[in-house]
Coordinates of C-alpha atoms and ligand atoms in Angstrom, one line a residue:
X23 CA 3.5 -84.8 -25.0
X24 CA 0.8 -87.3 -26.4
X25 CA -1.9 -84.8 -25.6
X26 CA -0.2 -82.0 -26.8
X27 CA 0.5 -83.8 -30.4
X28 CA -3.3 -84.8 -30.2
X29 CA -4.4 -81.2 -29.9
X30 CA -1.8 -79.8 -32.8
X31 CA -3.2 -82.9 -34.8
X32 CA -6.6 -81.6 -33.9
X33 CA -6.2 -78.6 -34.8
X34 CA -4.6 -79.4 -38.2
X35 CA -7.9 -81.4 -39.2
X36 CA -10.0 -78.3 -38.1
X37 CA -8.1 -75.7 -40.6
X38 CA -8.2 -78.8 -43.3
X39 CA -12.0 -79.1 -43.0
X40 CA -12.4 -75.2 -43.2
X41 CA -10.2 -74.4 -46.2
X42 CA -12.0 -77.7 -47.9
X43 CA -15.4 -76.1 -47.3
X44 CA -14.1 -72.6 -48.3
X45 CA -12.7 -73.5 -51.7
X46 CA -15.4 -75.6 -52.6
X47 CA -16.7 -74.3 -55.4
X48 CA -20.9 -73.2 -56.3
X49 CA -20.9 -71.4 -59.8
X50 CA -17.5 -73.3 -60.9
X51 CA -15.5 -76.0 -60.6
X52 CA -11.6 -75.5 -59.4
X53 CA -10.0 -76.1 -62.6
X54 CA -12.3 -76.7 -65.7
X55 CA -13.9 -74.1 -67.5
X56 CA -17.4 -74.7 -67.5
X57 CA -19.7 -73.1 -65.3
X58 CA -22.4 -74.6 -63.4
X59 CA -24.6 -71.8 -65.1
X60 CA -23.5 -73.5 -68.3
X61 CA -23.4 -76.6 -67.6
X62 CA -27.3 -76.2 -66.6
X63 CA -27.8 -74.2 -69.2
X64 CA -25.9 -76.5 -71.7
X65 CA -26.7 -79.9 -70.2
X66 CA -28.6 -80.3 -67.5
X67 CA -31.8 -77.9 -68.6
X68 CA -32.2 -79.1 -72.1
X69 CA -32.0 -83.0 -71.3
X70 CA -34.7 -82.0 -68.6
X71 CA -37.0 -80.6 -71.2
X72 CA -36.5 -83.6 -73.3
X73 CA -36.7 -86.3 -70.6
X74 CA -39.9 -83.9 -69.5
X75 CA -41.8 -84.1 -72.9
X76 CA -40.7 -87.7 -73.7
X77 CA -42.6 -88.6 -70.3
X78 CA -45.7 -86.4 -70.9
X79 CA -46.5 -87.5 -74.7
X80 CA -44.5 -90.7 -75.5
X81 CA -42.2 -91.6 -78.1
X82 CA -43.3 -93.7 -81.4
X83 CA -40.6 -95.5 -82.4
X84 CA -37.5 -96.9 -81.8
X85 CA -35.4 -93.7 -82.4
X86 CA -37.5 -92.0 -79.9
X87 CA -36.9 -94.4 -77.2
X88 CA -33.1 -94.1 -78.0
X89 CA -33.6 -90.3 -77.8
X90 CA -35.4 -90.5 -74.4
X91 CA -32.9 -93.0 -72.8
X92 CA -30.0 -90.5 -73.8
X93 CA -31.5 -88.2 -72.4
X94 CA -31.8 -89.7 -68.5
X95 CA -28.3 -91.2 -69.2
X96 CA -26.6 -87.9 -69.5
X97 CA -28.8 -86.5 -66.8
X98 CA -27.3 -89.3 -64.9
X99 CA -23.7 -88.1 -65.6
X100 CA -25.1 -84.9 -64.4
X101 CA -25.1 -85.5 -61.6
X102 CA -21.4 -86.8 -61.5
X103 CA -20.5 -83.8 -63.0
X104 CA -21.9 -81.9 -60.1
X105 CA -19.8 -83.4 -57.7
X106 CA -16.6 -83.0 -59.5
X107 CA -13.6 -80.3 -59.5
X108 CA -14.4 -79.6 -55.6
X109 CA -18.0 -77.8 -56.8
X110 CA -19.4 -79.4 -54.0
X111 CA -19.9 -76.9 -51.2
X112 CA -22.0 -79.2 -49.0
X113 CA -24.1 -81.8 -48.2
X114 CA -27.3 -80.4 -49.3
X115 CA -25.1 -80.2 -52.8
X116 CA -24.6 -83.8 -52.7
X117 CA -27.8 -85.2 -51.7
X118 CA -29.4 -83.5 -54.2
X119 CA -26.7 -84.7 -56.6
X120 CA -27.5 -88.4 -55.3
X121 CA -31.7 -87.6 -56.0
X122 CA -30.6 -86.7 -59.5
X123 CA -28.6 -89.7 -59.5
X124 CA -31.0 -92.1 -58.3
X125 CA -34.1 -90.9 -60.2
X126 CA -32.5 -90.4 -63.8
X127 CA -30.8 -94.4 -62.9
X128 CA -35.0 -95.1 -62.3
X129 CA -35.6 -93.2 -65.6
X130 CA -32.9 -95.6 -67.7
X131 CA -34.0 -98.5 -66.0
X132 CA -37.5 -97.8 -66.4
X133 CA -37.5 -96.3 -70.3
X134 CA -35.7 -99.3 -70.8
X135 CA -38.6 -101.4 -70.3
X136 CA -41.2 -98.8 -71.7
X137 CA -42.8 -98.7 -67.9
X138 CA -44.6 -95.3 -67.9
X139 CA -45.9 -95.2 -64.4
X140 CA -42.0 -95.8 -63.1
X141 CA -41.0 -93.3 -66.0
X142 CA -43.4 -90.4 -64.4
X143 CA -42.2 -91.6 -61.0
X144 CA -38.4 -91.2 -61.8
X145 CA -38.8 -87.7 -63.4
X146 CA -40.5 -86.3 -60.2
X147 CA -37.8 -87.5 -58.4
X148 CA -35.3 -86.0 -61.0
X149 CA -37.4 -82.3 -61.0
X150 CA -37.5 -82.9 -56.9
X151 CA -33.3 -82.7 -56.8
X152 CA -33.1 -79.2 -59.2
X153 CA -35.5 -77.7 -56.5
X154 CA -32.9 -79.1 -53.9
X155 CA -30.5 -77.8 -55.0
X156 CA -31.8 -74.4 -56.5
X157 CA -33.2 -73.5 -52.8
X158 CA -29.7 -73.4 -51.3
X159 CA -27.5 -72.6 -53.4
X160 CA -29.0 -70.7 -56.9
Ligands
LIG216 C1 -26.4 -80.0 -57.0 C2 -26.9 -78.7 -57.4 C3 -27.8 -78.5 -58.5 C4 -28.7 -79.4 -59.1 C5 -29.0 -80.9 -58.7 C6 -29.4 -78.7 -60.1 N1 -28.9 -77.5 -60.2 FE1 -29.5 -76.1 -61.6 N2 -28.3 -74.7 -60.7 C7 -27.4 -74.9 -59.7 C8 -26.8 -73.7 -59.3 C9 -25.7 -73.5 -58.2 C10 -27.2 -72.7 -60.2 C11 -26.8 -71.2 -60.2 C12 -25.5 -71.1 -61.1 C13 -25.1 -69.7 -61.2 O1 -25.9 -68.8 -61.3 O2 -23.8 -69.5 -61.2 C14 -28.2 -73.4 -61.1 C15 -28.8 -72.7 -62.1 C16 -29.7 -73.4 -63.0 C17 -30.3 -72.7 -64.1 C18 -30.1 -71.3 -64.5 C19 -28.8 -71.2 -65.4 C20 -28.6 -69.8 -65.9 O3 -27.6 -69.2 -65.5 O4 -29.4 -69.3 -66.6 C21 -31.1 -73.6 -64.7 C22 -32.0 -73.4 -66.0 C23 -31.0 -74.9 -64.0 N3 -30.1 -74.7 -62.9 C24 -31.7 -76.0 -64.3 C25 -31.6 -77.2 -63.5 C26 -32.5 -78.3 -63.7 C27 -33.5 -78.5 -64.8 C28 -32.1 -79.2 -62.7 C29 -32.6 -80.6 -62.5 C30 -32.7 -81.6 -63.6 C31 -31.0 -78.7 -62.0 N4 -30.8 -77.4 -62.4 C32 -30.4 -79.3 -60.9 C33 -27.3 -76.1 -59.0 C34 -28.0 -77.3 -59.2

């Protein structure tokens, strides 16, 4: 009786796990309207550019600065974004989510004190997680 629950249990997890991984969504979330196409179009791409730029020739003033750190702080929600409304397919989805996490966190920490070398460091790592991504799933 025990086993026989165990199996149906079982087998209840394995048709969970494979409609999760079905649904899971790569060129749109479940329920919002924007499409990842978009939202790289839209977000993610343009605050690269920026964050790209600001790192190559640096800002002047204050403004700038501001401009730059906006920049790796909405890259940063990025990468939340990316993991939301089951877009997720798999884990190479979320690591690459968590480099673009971790490297545009390094980029605000680091523009914050105006440290170039970490700046430079924290964009590889940013560009590093679009490849990621892009070679399995774009
Ligand atoms: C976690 C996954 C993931 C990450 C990280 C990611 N992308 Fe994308 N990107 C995609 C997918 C999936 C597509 C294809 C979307 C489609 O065609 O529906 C795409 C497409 C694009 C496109 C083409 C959009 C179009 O339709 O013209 C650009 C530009 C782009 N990404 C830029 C970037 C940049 C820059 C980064 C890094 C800062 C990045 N992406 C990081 C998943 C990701």
């Amino acid at each position: 009786m025990l086993k026989q629950l165990l199996l149906a249990a079982s087998a209840i997890v394995v048709v969970v796990v494979v409609s999760v991984t079905s649904t899971a969504q790569v060129t749109k979330g479940k329920t919002r309207l924007a499409t990842t196409s978009q939202i790289m179009r839209g977000f993610v791409r343009p605050n690269h550019t920026n964050l790209h730029q600001g790192t190559e020739k640096l800002p002047t003033n204050k403004k700038e600065w501001q401009a730059l750190a906006t920049n790796a702080a909405l890259l940063n929600e990025a990468s939340y974004l990316l993991m939301d409304d089951d877009r997720c397919p798999d884990d190479d989805w979320a690591n690459a989510a968590m480099t673009l996490r971790r490297g545009s966190a390094a980029a605000v920490r680091s523009i914050k004190v105006k440290d170039t070398k970490s700046m430079a460091a924290a964009f590889r790592m940013i560009t590093h997680s679009c490849a990621a991504c892009h070679d399995m799933h774009k």
